[in-house]
Amino acid sequence: LVAGLGLVLLQQVTGQPSVIYYQNDILQQVGFGRQTAAASLLVSGAKLLATLFTVLKVDSYGRRPLLTVGISMMLGALLVLGLGFQLAHPDPTHGSIELGGAWPAAVLAALVMYVMGYQIGFGPISWLMISEVFPLHSRTRALSLATLVNFGFNLLTTITLAPMMAAFDSVQPGRGASLLFFMYGAFCALSLAFVQYYVPETKGKTLEEIERALR
C-alpha cells in the first residue's frame, strides 16, 4: 500500500501539473514568442516517443530501473529550469524574462527532458505498479484510494501554484519560478530514495508472487 500510494502522490508533487500544463507559458516567458507553438509541438512529440518506448520496453528493463531513469531525467531538467529562471532578468514591458545566450534553447531542452522522464517513469509506471502491488483481497478499494490520492494532489498542486509562486517571490523577488522548480527537484530526489527503499521490482512475477513477496 505504501509503495502504490507513495508513487501516485510523488507523481504529482514532482511538478507534473505545473510543468506540463504550463509549458506554453514557460516557453513564452523565455522568449519563444511566435515559435511557442512549434516548440510545444516538439515537447509533445518527445512525450509521445517516450511513452511508446516505455510501453515497448517496460517488461525488458523492469519497473524500478525505468522509474529511476525517468525521475533522474526529471530532476536534471528541473535543475536546469531552476537555474535558468534564477539567472533570468524580468522584462515587465513584455511580461516575460530575459535569458541570454543559449538559455532559451536550454529551457526547451529541459522541458523535453522533463516530459520524456515523466513518460518513461512516473507517468505509466505508477499506474502499472498500483495494479500489481496492492493485495488481492483489497485491490478494488486500494485502487480507488490511489486514484483519489492522485487526482486530489493533482488538483491541490494546480490550485496552490499561484500562492506558492507568490510566497517564493516574497522570499526572493522575481525568482519565484526558480525556487518552485528547485522545490520540485527536491521532491524528485526524495522520489529516487523512495523508489530505492519502498518500491519492489515486479517484472516477470505473477500477482500472487508479488503479494507473497510483500508480506
Coordinates of N, CA and C in Angstrom, one line a residue:
L1 N 0.8 -1.2 0.0 CA 0.0 0.0 0.0 C 0.9 1.3 0.0
V2 N 2.0 1.2 0.8 CA 2.9 2.4 0.9 C 3.5 2.7 -0.5
A3 N 3.9 1.6 -1.2 CA 4.6 1.8 -2.5 C 3.6 2.4 -3.5
G4 N 2.4 1.8 -3.6 CA 1.4 2.3 -4.5 C 1.0 3.8 -4.3
L5 N 0.6 4.0 -3.1 CA 0.1 5.4 -2.7 C 1.3 6.4 -2.8
G6 N 2.5 6.0 -2.4 CA 3.6 6.9 -2.5 C 3.9 7.3 -3.9
L7 N 3.8 6.3 -4.8 CA 4.1 6.6 -6.2 C 3.1 7.6 -6.8
V8 N 1.8 7.4 -6.6 CA 0.8 8.3 -7.2 C 0.9 9.7 -6.6
L9 N 1.3 9.8 -5.3 CA 1.4 11.1 -4.6 C 2.7 11.8 -5.2
L10 N 3.8 11.1 -5.2 CA 5.0 11.7 -5.7 C 4.9 12.1 -7.2
Q11 N 4.1 11.3 -7.9 CA 3.9 11.6 -9.3 C 3.4 13.1 -9.5
Q12 N 2.6 13.6 -8.6 CA 2.1 14.9 -8.7 C 2.9 16.0 -8.1
V13 N 3.5 15.7 -6.9 CA 4.3 16.8 -6.2 C 5.6 17.0 -6.8
T14 N 6.0 16.2 -7.8 CA 7.3 16.5 -8.5 C 7.1 17.5 -9.7
G15 N 5.9 18.1 -9.7 CA 5.8 19.2 -10.7 C 5.0 19.0 -11.9
Q16 N 4.5 17.7 -12.1 CA 3.8 17.4 -13.4 C 2.7 18.4 -13.8
P17 N 1.8 18.7 -12.9 CA 0.8 19.7 -13.3 C 1.3 21.0 -13.7
S18 N 2.3 21.5 -12.9 CA 2.8 22.9 -13.2 C 3.7 22.9 -14.5
V19 N 4.5 21.9 -14.6 CA 5.4 22.0 -15.8 C 4.7 21.6 -17.1
I20 N 3.9 20.6 -17.1 CA 3.3 20.1 -18.3 C 2.1 21.0 -18.7
Y21 N 1.3 21.3 -17.7 CA 0.1 22.2 -18.0 C 0.5 23.6 -18.5
Y22 N 1.6 24.1 -18.0 CA 2.0 25.5 -18.2 C 3.2 25.6 -19.1
Q23 N 3.5 24.6 -19.9 CA 4.7 24.6 -20.7 C 4.7 25.7 -21.8
N24 N 3.5 26.0 -22.3 CA 3.4 27.1 -23.2 C 3.8 28.5 -22.6
D25 N 3.3 28.7 -21.3 CA 3.6 29.9 -20.6 C 5.1 30.0 -20.3
I26 N 5.7 28.9 -20.0 CA 7.2 28.8 -19.7 C 7.9 29.2 -21.0
L27 N 7.5 28.6 -22.1 CA 8.2 28.9 -23.4 C 8.0 30.4 -23.8
Q28 N 6.8 30.9 -23.6 CA 6.6 32.3 -23.9 C 7.4 33.2 -23.0
Q29 N 7.5 32.9 -21.8 CA 8.3 33.7 -20.8 C 9.7 33.8 -21.2
V30 N 10.3 32.7 -21.7 CA 11.7 32.8 -22.0 C 12.0 33.3 -23.4
G31 N 11.0 33.8 -24.1 CA 11.2 34.5 -25.4 C 10.9 33.8 -26.7
F32 N 10.2 32.7 -26.7 CA 9.9 32.0 -27.9 C 8.9 32.7 -28.8
G33 N 8.0 33.5 -28.2 CA 7.1 34.3 -28.9 C 6.3 33.5 -29.9
R34 N 6.3 33.8 -31.2 CA 5.5 33.1 -32.2 C 5.9 31.7 -32.4
Q35 N 7.1 31.3 -32.0 CA 7.6 30.0 -32.1 C 7.2 29.1 -31.0
T36 N 6.4 29.6 -30.1 CA 6.0 28.8 -28.9 C 5.2 27.5 -29.4
A37 N 4.3 27.7 -30.4 CA 3.5 26.5 -30.8 C 4.4 25.4 -31.4
A38 N 5.4 25.8 -32.2 CA 6.3 24.8 -32.7 C 7.2 24.2 -31.6
A39 N 7.6 25.0 -30.7 CA 8.4 24.4 -29.6 C 7.5 23.4 -28.7
S40 N 6.3 23.8 -28.5 CA 5.4 23.0 -27.8 C 5.1 21.7 -28.5
L41 N 5.0 21.7 -29.8 CA 4.8 20.5 -30.6 C 6.0 19.6 -30.5
L42 N 7.2 20.2 -30.4 CA 8.4 19.3 -30.2 C 8.4 18.6 -28.8
V43 N 7.9 19.3 -27.8 CA 7.8 18.7 -26.5 C 6.8 17.6 -26.5
S44 N 5.6 17.8 -27.2 CA 4.6 16.8 -27.3 C 5.1 15.6 -28.1
G45 N 5.8 15.8 -29.1 CA 6.4 14.7 -29.9 C 7.3 13.8 -29.1
A46 N 8.2 14.5 -28.3 CA 9.1 13.8 -27.4 C 8.3 13.0 -26.3
K47 N 7.2 13.6 -25.9 CA 6.4 12.9 -24.9 C 5.8 11.6 -25.5
L48 N 5.3 11.7 -26.7 CA 4.8 10.5 -27.4 C 5.8 9.4 -27.6
L49 N 7.0 9.8 -28.1 CA 8.1 8.8 -28.3 C 8.5 8.1 -27.0
A50 N 8.6 8.9 -25.9 CA 8.9 8.3 -24.6 C 7.9 7.3 -24.1
T51 N 6.6 7.7 -24.4 CA 5.5 6.8 -24.0 C 5.6 5.5 -24.7
L52 N 5.9 5.6 -26.0 CA 6.0 4.4 -26.9 C 7.2 3.5 -26.4
F53 N 8.3 4.2 -26.1 CA 9.4 3.4 -25.6 C 9.1 2.6 -24.3
T54 N 8.4 3.3 -23.4 CA 8.1 2.6 -22.1 C 7.1 1.4 -22.4
V55 N 6.1 1.6 -23.2 CA 5.2 0.6 -23.5 C 5.9 -0.7 -24.1
L56 N 6.9 -0.4 -24.9 CA 7.6 -1.5 -25.6 C 8.6 -2.1 -24.7
K57 N 9.2 -1.4 -23.8 CA 10.4 -1.9 -23.1 C 10.2 -2.1 -21.6
V58 N 9.0 -1.9 -21.1 CA 8.8 -2.0 -19.6 C 9.1 -3.4 -19.1
D59 N 8.7 -4.4 -19.9 CA 8.9 -5.8 -19.5 C 10.3 -6.2 -19.7
S60 N 11.1 -5.5 -20.5 CA 12.5 -5.8 -20.7 C 13.4 -5.2 -19.7
Y61 N 13.2 -4.0 -19.3 CA 14.1 -3.3 -18.4 C 13.6 -3.4 -16.9
G62 N 12.3 -3.5 -16.7 CA 11.8 -3.6 -15.4 C 11.2 -2.3 -14.9
R63 N 10.4 -2.3 -13.8 CA 9.8 -1.1 -13.3 C 10.7 -0.2 -12.6
R64 N 11.5 -0.7 -11.7 CA 12.4 0.1 -10.9 C 13.4 0.9 -11.7
P65 N 14.1 0.2 -12.7 CA 15.1 0.9 -13.5 C 14.5 2.1 -14.3
L66 N 13.3 1.8 -14.9 CA 12.6 2.9 -15.6 C 12.2 4.0 -14.8
L67 N 11.7 3.7 -13.6 CA 11.4 4.8 -12.6 C 12.6 5.6 -12.2
T68 N 13.7 4.9 -12.0 CA 15.0 5.6 -11.6 C 15.5 6.5 -12.7
V69 N 15.5 6.0 -13.9 CA 16.0 6.8 -15.1 C 15.0 7.9 -15.3
G70 N 13.7 7.7 -15.3 CA 12.8 8.7 -15.6 C 12.8 9.9 -14.6
I71 N 12.9 9.5 -13.3 CA 12.9 10.5 -12.2 C 14.2 11.3 -12.3
S72 N 15.3 10.6 -12.6 CA 16.6 11.3 -12.7 C 16.6 12.3 -13.8
M73 N 15.9 12.0 -14.9 CA 15.8 12.9 -16.0 C 15.0 14.1 -15.6
M74 N 13.9 13.9 -14.9 CA 13.1 15.0 -14.4 C 13.9 15.9 -13.4
L75 N 14.7 15.3 -12.6 CA 15.5 16.0 -11.6 C 16.5 16.9 -12.4
G76 N 17.2 16.3 -13.3 CA 18.1 17.1 -14.1 C 17.4 18.3 -14.8
A77 N 16.3 18.0 -15.4 CA 15.5 19.0 -16.1 C 15.1 20.2 -15.2
L78 N 14.6 19.8 -14.0 CA 14.2 20.8 -13.1 C 15.3 21.7 -12.6
L79 N 16.5 21.1 -12.4 CA 17.7 21.9 -12.0 C 18.0 22.9 -13.1
V80 N 17.9 22.5 -14.3 CA 18.2 23.4 -15.4 C 17.2 24.5 -15.5
L81 N 15.9 24.2 -15.3 CA 14.8 25.2 -15.3 C 15.0 26.1 -14.2
G82 N 15.3 25.6 -13.0 CA 15.5 26.4 -11.8 C 16.7 27.4 -12.0
L83 N 17.8 26.9 -12.5 CA 19.0 27.7 -12.7 C 18.7 28.8 -13.8
G84 N 18.0 28.4 -14.9 CA 17.7 29.4 -15.9 C 16.8 30.5 -15.4
F85 N 15.8 30.2 -14.7 CA 14.9 31.2 -14.1 C 15.6 32.0 -13.0
Q86 N 16.6 31.4 -12.4 CA 17.4 32.1 -11.3 C 18.3 33.2 -12.0
L87 N 18.8 32.9 -13.2 CA 19.7 33.8 -13.8 C 19.0 34.8 -14.7
A88 N 17.7 34.6 -14.9 CA 16.9 35.5 -15.8 C 16.7 36.9 -15.2
H89 N 16.5 37.8 -16.1 CA 16.1 39.2 -15.7 C 14.7 39.5 -16.1
P90 N 13.8 39.9 -15.2 CA 12.4 40.2 -15.6 C 12.3 41.3 -16.6
D91 N 11.4 41.1 -17.5 CA 11.1 42.2 -18.5 C 9.7 42.6 -18.4
P92 N 9.3 43.5 -17.5 CA 7.9 43.8 -17.3 C 7.2 44.4 -18.5
T93 N 8.0 45.0 -19.4 CA 7.3 45.6 -20.6 C 6.6 44.5 -21.5
H94 N 7.3 43.4 -21.6 CA 6.7 42.3 -22.5 C 6.1 41.2 -21.6
G95 N 6.1 41.3 -20.3 CA 5.6 40.2 -19.5 C 6.3 38.9 -19.6
S96 N 7.6 39.1 -19.8 CA 8.5 37.9 -20.0 C 9.8 38.0 -19.2
I97 N 10.7 37.2 -19.4 CA 12.0 37.3 -18.8 C 13.1 37.3 -19.9
E98 N 14.2 37.9 -19.5 CA 15.3 37.9 -20.5 C 16.4 36.9 -20.1
L99 N 16.6 36.0 -21.1 CA 17.6 34.9 -20.9 C 18.6 35.0 -22.0
G100 N 19.8 35.3 -21.7 CA 20.8 35.4 -22.8 C 21.4 34.1 -23.3
G101 N 22.2 34.2 -24.4 CA 22.9 33.1 -24.9 C 22.0 32.0 -25.3
A102 N 22.4 30.8 -24.9 CA 21.7 29.5 -25.3 C 20.7 29.1 -24.3
W103 N 20.4 30.0 -23.3 CA 19.4 29.6 -22.3 C 18.0 29.3 -22.7
P104 N 17.5 30.1 -23.7 CA 16.1 29.7 -24.2 C 16.1 28.3 -24.7
A105 N 17.1 27.9 -25.5 CA 17.2 26.5 -26.1 C 17.4 25.5 -24.9
A106 N 18.2 25.9 -23.9 CA 18.4 25.0 -22.7 C 17.0 24.8 -22.0
V107 N 16.2 25.8 -21.9 CA 14.9 25.7 -21.2 C 14.0 24.7 -22.1
L108 N 14.0 24.9 -23.4 CA 13.3 24.0 -24.3 C 13.8 22.5 -24.1
A109 N 15.1 22.4 -24.1 CA 15.7 21.0 -23.9 C 15.3 20.4 -22.6
A110 N 15.2 21.3 -21.5 CA 14.9 20.8 -20.2 C 13.4 20.4 -20.2
L111 N 12.5 21.1 -20.9 CA 11.1 20.7 -20.9 C 11.0 19.4 -21.7
V112 N 11.7 19.2 -22.8 CA 11.7 17.9 -23.5 C 12.2 16.8 -22.6
M113 N 13.3 17.0 -21.9 CA 13.8 16.0 -21.0 C 12.8 15.7 -19.8
Y114 N 12.2 16.7 -19.3 CA 11.2 16.5 -18.2 C 10.1 15.6 -18.7
V115 N 9.4 16.0 -19.8 CA 8.3 15.2 -20.2 C 8.7 13.8 -20.6
M116 N 9.9 13.6 -21.2 CA 10.3 12.3 -21.5 C 10.6 11.5 -20.3
G117 N 11.2 12.1 -19.3 CA 11.4 11.4 -18.0 C 10.1 11.0 -17.3
Y118 N 9.2 11.9 -17.4 CA 7.9 11.6 -16.8 C 7.2 10.5 -17.5
Q119 N 7.3 10.4 -18.8 CA 6.6 9.4 -19.5 C 7.4 8.0 -19.5
I120 N 8.7 8.1 -19.2 CA 9.4 6.9 -19.0 C 9.2 6.3 -17.6
G121 N 9.0 7.2 -16.6 CA 8.9 6.7 -15.3 C 7.5 6.9 -14.7
F122 N 7.3 8.0 -14.0 CA 6.1 8.2 -13.2 C 4.8 8.0 -14.0
G123 N 4.8 8.6 -15.2 CA 3.5 8.6 -16.0 C 2.9 7.2 -16.1
P124 N 3.5 6.3 -16.8 CA 2.9 5.0 -17.0 C 3.2 4.0 -15.8
I125 N 4.4 4.0 -15.3 CA 4.9 3.0 -14.3 C 4.1 3.1 -13.0
S126 N 3.7 4.3 -12.6 CA 3.0 4.4 -11.3 C 1.6 3.6 -11.5
W127 N 0.9 3.8 -12.6 CA -0.4 3.2 -12.8 C -0.2 1.7 -12.9
L128 N 0.9 1.3 -13.6 CA 1.1 -0.2 -13.7 C 1.4 -0.8 -12.4
M129 N 2.2 -0.1 -11.6 CA 2.6 -0.6 -10.3 C 1.4 -0.8 -9.3
I130 N 0.5 0.2 -9.3 CA -0.6 0.1 -8.4 C -1.5 -1.1 -8.8
S131 N -1.5 -1.5 -10.0 CA -2.3 -2.6 -10.4 C -1.7 -3.9 -10.0
E132 N -0.4 -3.9 -9.6 CA 0.4 -5.1 -9.3 C 0.7 -5.3 -7.8
V133 N 0.9 -4.2 -7.1 CA 1.4 -4.3 -5.7 C 0.3 -4.3 -4.6
F134 N -0.9 -3.9 -4.9 CA -1.9 -3.9 -3.9 C -2.4 -5.3 -3.6
P135 N -2.7 -5.7 -2.4 CA -3.2 -7.0 -2.0 C -4.4 -7.4 -2.8
L136 N -4.5 -8.7 -3.2 CA -5.7 -9.1 -4.0 C -7.0 -8.9 -3.3
H137 N -7.0 -9.1 -2.0 CA -8.3 -9.1 -1.2 C -8.8 -7.7 -1.1
S138 N -7.9 -6.7 -1.2 CA -8.4 -5.3 -1.1 C -8.1 -4.4 -2.3
R139 N -7.8 -5.1 -3.4 CA -7.3 -4.3 -4.6 C -8.3 -3.2 -5.1
T140 N -9.5 -3.6 -5.1 CA -10.5 -2.6 -5.7 C -10.5 -1.3 -4.8
R141 N -10.6 -1.5 -3.5 CA -10.6 -0.3 -2.6 C -9.3 0.4 -2.6
A142 N -8.2 -0.3 -2.7 CA -6.9 0.3 -2.8 C -6.7 1.1 -4.0
L143 N -7.1 0.6 -5.2 CA -7.0 1.3 -6.4 C -7.9 2.6 -6.4
S144 N -9.1 2.5 -5.8 CA -9.9 3.6 -5.7 C -9.2 4.7 -4.9
L145 N -8.6 4.3 -3.7 CA -7.9 5.2 -2.9 C -6.7 5.9 -3.6
A146 N -6.0 5.1 -4.4 CA -4.9 5.6 -5.1 C -5.3 6.6 -6.2
T147 N -6.4 6.3 -6.8 CA -6.9 7.3 -7.8 C -7.3 8.6 -7.2
L148 N -8.0 8.5 -6.0 CA -8.4 9.6 -5.2 C -7.2 10.5 -4.8
V149 N -6.1 9.8 -4.3 CA -4.9 10.5 -3.9 C -4.3 11.2 -5.1
N150 N -4.2 10.5 -6.3 CA -3.6 11.0 -7.4 C -4.3 12.3 -7.9
F151 N -5.6 12.2 -8.1 CA -6.3 13.3 -8.7 C -6.4 14.5 -7.6
G152 N -6.5 14.1 -6.3 CA -6.6 15.1 -5.3 C -5.3 15.9 -5.2
F153 N -4.1 15.3 -5.3 CA -2.9 16.0 -5.3 C -2.6 16.7 -6.6
N154 N -3.2 16.2 -7.7 CA -3.1 16.9 -8.9 C -3.8 18.3 -8.8
L155 N -5.0 18.2 -8.3 CA -5.8 19.4 -8.1 C -5.1 20.4 -7.1
L156 N -4.6 19.8 -6.0 CA -4.0 20.6 -4.9 C -2.8 21.3 -5.5
T157 N -2.0 20.6 -6.3 CA -0.7 21.2 -6.8 C -1.1 22.3 -7.8
T158 N -2.2 22.1 -8.6 CA -2.6 23.1 -9.5 C -3.1 24.4 -8.9
I159 N -4.0 24.2 -7.9 CA -4.6 25.4 -7.3 C -3.7 26.1 -6.3
T160 N -2.6 25.5 -5.9 CA -1.7 26.1 -5.0 C -0.5 26.7 -5.7
L161 N -0.4 26.5 -7.0 CA 0.7 27.0 -7.8 C 0.9 28.5 -7.6
A162 N -0.2 29.3 -7.9 CA -0.1 30.8 -7.8 C 0.3 31.2 -6.4
P163 N -0.4 30.7 -5.3 CA 0.1 31.1 -3.9 C 1.5 30.8 -3.6
M164 N 2.0 29.6 -4.1 CA 3.4 29.2 -3.8 C 4.3 30.1 -4.6
M165 N 4.0 30.5 -5.8 CA 4.8 31.4 -6.6 C 4.9 32.7 -5.9
A166 N 3.8 33.2 -5.4 CA 3.7 34.5 -4.6 C 4.6 34.4 -3.4
A167 N 4.5 33.3 -2.7 CA 5.2 33.1 -1.4 C 6.7 33.1 -1.7
F168 N 7.1 32.3 -2.8 CA 8.5 32.3 -3.1 C 9.1 33.6 -3.6
D169 N 8.2 34.4 -4.3 CA 8.6 35.7 -4.8 C 8.8 36.7 -3.6
S170 N 8.1 36.4 -2.5 CA 8.3 37.3 -1.4 C 9.6 37.0 -0.7
V171 N 10.1 35.7 -0.9 CA 11.4 35.3 -0.3 C 12.5 35.9 -1.2
Q172 N 12.3 35.7 -2.5 CA 13.4 36.2 -3.4 C 12.6 36.8 -4.6
P173 N 12.4 38.1 -4.6 CA 11.6 38.8 -5.6 C 12.1 38.5 -7.0
G174 N 11.1 38.2 -7.8 CA 11.4 37.9 -9.2 C 12.0 36.5 -9.5
R175 N 12.1 35.7 -8.4 CA 12.7 34.4 -8.6 C 11.8 33.3 -8.1
G176 N 10.5 33.6 -8.0 CA 9.6 32.6 -7.5 C 9.5 31.3 -8.3
A177 N 9.5 31.4 -9.7 CA 9.5 30.3 -10.5 C 10.7 29.4 -10.3
S178 N 11.9 30.0 -10.2 CA 13.1 29.3 -10.0 C 13.1 28.5 -8.7
L179 N 12.6 29.1 -7.6 CA 12.5 28.4 -6.3 C 11.5 27.2 -6.4
L180 N 10.4 27.5 -7.2 CA 9.4 26.4 -7.4 C 10.0 25.2 -8.1
F181 N 10.8 25.4 -9.1 CA 11.4 24.3 -9.9 C 12.4 23.6 -9.0
F182 N 13.2 24.4 -8.2 CA 14.1 23.7 -7.2 C 13.4 22.9 -6.2
M183 N 12.2 23.3 -5.8 CA 11.4 22.5 -4.8 C 10.9 21.2 -5.4
Y184 N 10.5 21.3 -6.7 CA 10.1 20.1 -7.4 C 11.3 19.2 -7.6
G185 N 12.4 19.7 -7.8 CA 13.6 18.9 -7.9 C 13.9 18.2 -6.6
A186 N 13.7 18.9 -5.5 CA 13.9 18.2 -4.2 C 13.0 17.0 -4.0
F187 N 11.7 17.2 -4.5 CA 10.8 16.1 -4.4 C 11.2 14.9 -5.3
C188 N 11.9 15.3 -6.4 CA 12.4 14.2 -7.3 C 13.5 13.4 -6.6
A189 N 14.4 14.2 -5.9 CA 15.4 13.5 -5.1 C 14.8 12.6 -4.1
L190 N 13.8 13.1 -3.4 CA 13.1 12.2 -2.4 C 12.4 11.0 -3.1
S191 N 11.9 11.2 -4.3 CA 11.3 10.1 -5.0 C 12.3 9.0 -5.4
L192 N 13.5 9.4 -5.7 CA 14.6 8.4 -6.0 C 14.8 7.6 -4.8
A193 N 14.9 8.2 -3.6 CA 15.1 7.4 -2.4 C 13.9 6.5 -2.1
F194 N 12.7 7.0 -2.4 CA 11.5 6.2 -2.1 C 11.5 5.0 -3.0
V195 N 11.8 5.2 -4.3 CA 11.9 4.0 -5.2 C 12.9 3.0 -4.7
Q196 N 14.1 3.5 -4.3 CA 15.1 2.6 -3.8 C 14.7 1.8 -2.6
Y197 N 14.0 2.3 -1.7 CA 13.7 1.6 -0.4 C 12.3 1.0 -0.3
Y198 N 11.4 1.5 -1.1 CA 10.0 1.1 -0.9 C 9.3 0.4 -2.1
V199 N 9.9 0.6 -3.3 CA 9.2 0.1 -4.5 C 9.8 -1.2 -4.9
P200 N 9.1 -2.3 -4.9 CA 9.7 -3.6 -5.3 C 9.7 -3.8 -6.8
E201 N 10.6 -4.6 -7.3 CA 10.6 -5.0 -8.8 C 9.6 -6.1 -9.0
T202 N 8.7 -5.8 -9.9 CA 7.6 -6.8 -10.2 C 7.7 -7.5 -11.6
K203 N 8.7 -7.2 -12.3 CA 8.9 -7.7 -13.6 C 8.9 -9.2 -13.6
G204 N 8.1 -9.8 -14.5 CA 8.1 -11.3 -14.6 C 7.4 -12.1 -13.5
K205 N 6.8 -11.4 -12.6 CA 6.2 -12.0 -11.4 C 4.6 -12.0 -11.6
T206 N 4.0 -13.1 -11.1 CA 2.5 -13.1 -11.0 C 2.1 -12.3 -9.9
L207 N 0.8 -11.9 -9.9 CA 0.2 -11.2 -8.8 C 0.3 -11.9 -7.5
E208 N 0.2 -13.2 -7.5 CA 0.3 -14.0 -6.3 C 1.7 -13.9 -5.7
E209 N 2.7 -14.0 -6.6 CA 4.1 -14.0 -6.2 C 4.5 -12.6 -5.6
I210 N 3.9 -11.6 -6.2 CA 4.2 -10.2 -5.7 C 3.6 -10.1 -4.3
E211 N 2.4 -10.6 -4.1 CA 1.7 -10.4 -2.8 C 2.5 -11.2 -1.8
R212 N 3.0 -12.4 -2.1 CA 3.8 -13.2 -1.1 C 5.1 -12.4 -0.8
A213 N 5.7 -11.8 -1.8 CA 7.0 -11.1 -1.6 C 6.8 -9.9 -0.7
L214 N 5.7 -9.3 -0.7 CA 5.4 -8.0 0.0 C 4.9 -8.3 1.4
R215 N 4.6 -9.5 1.8 CA 4.1 -9.8 3.1 C 5.2 -9.6 4.2

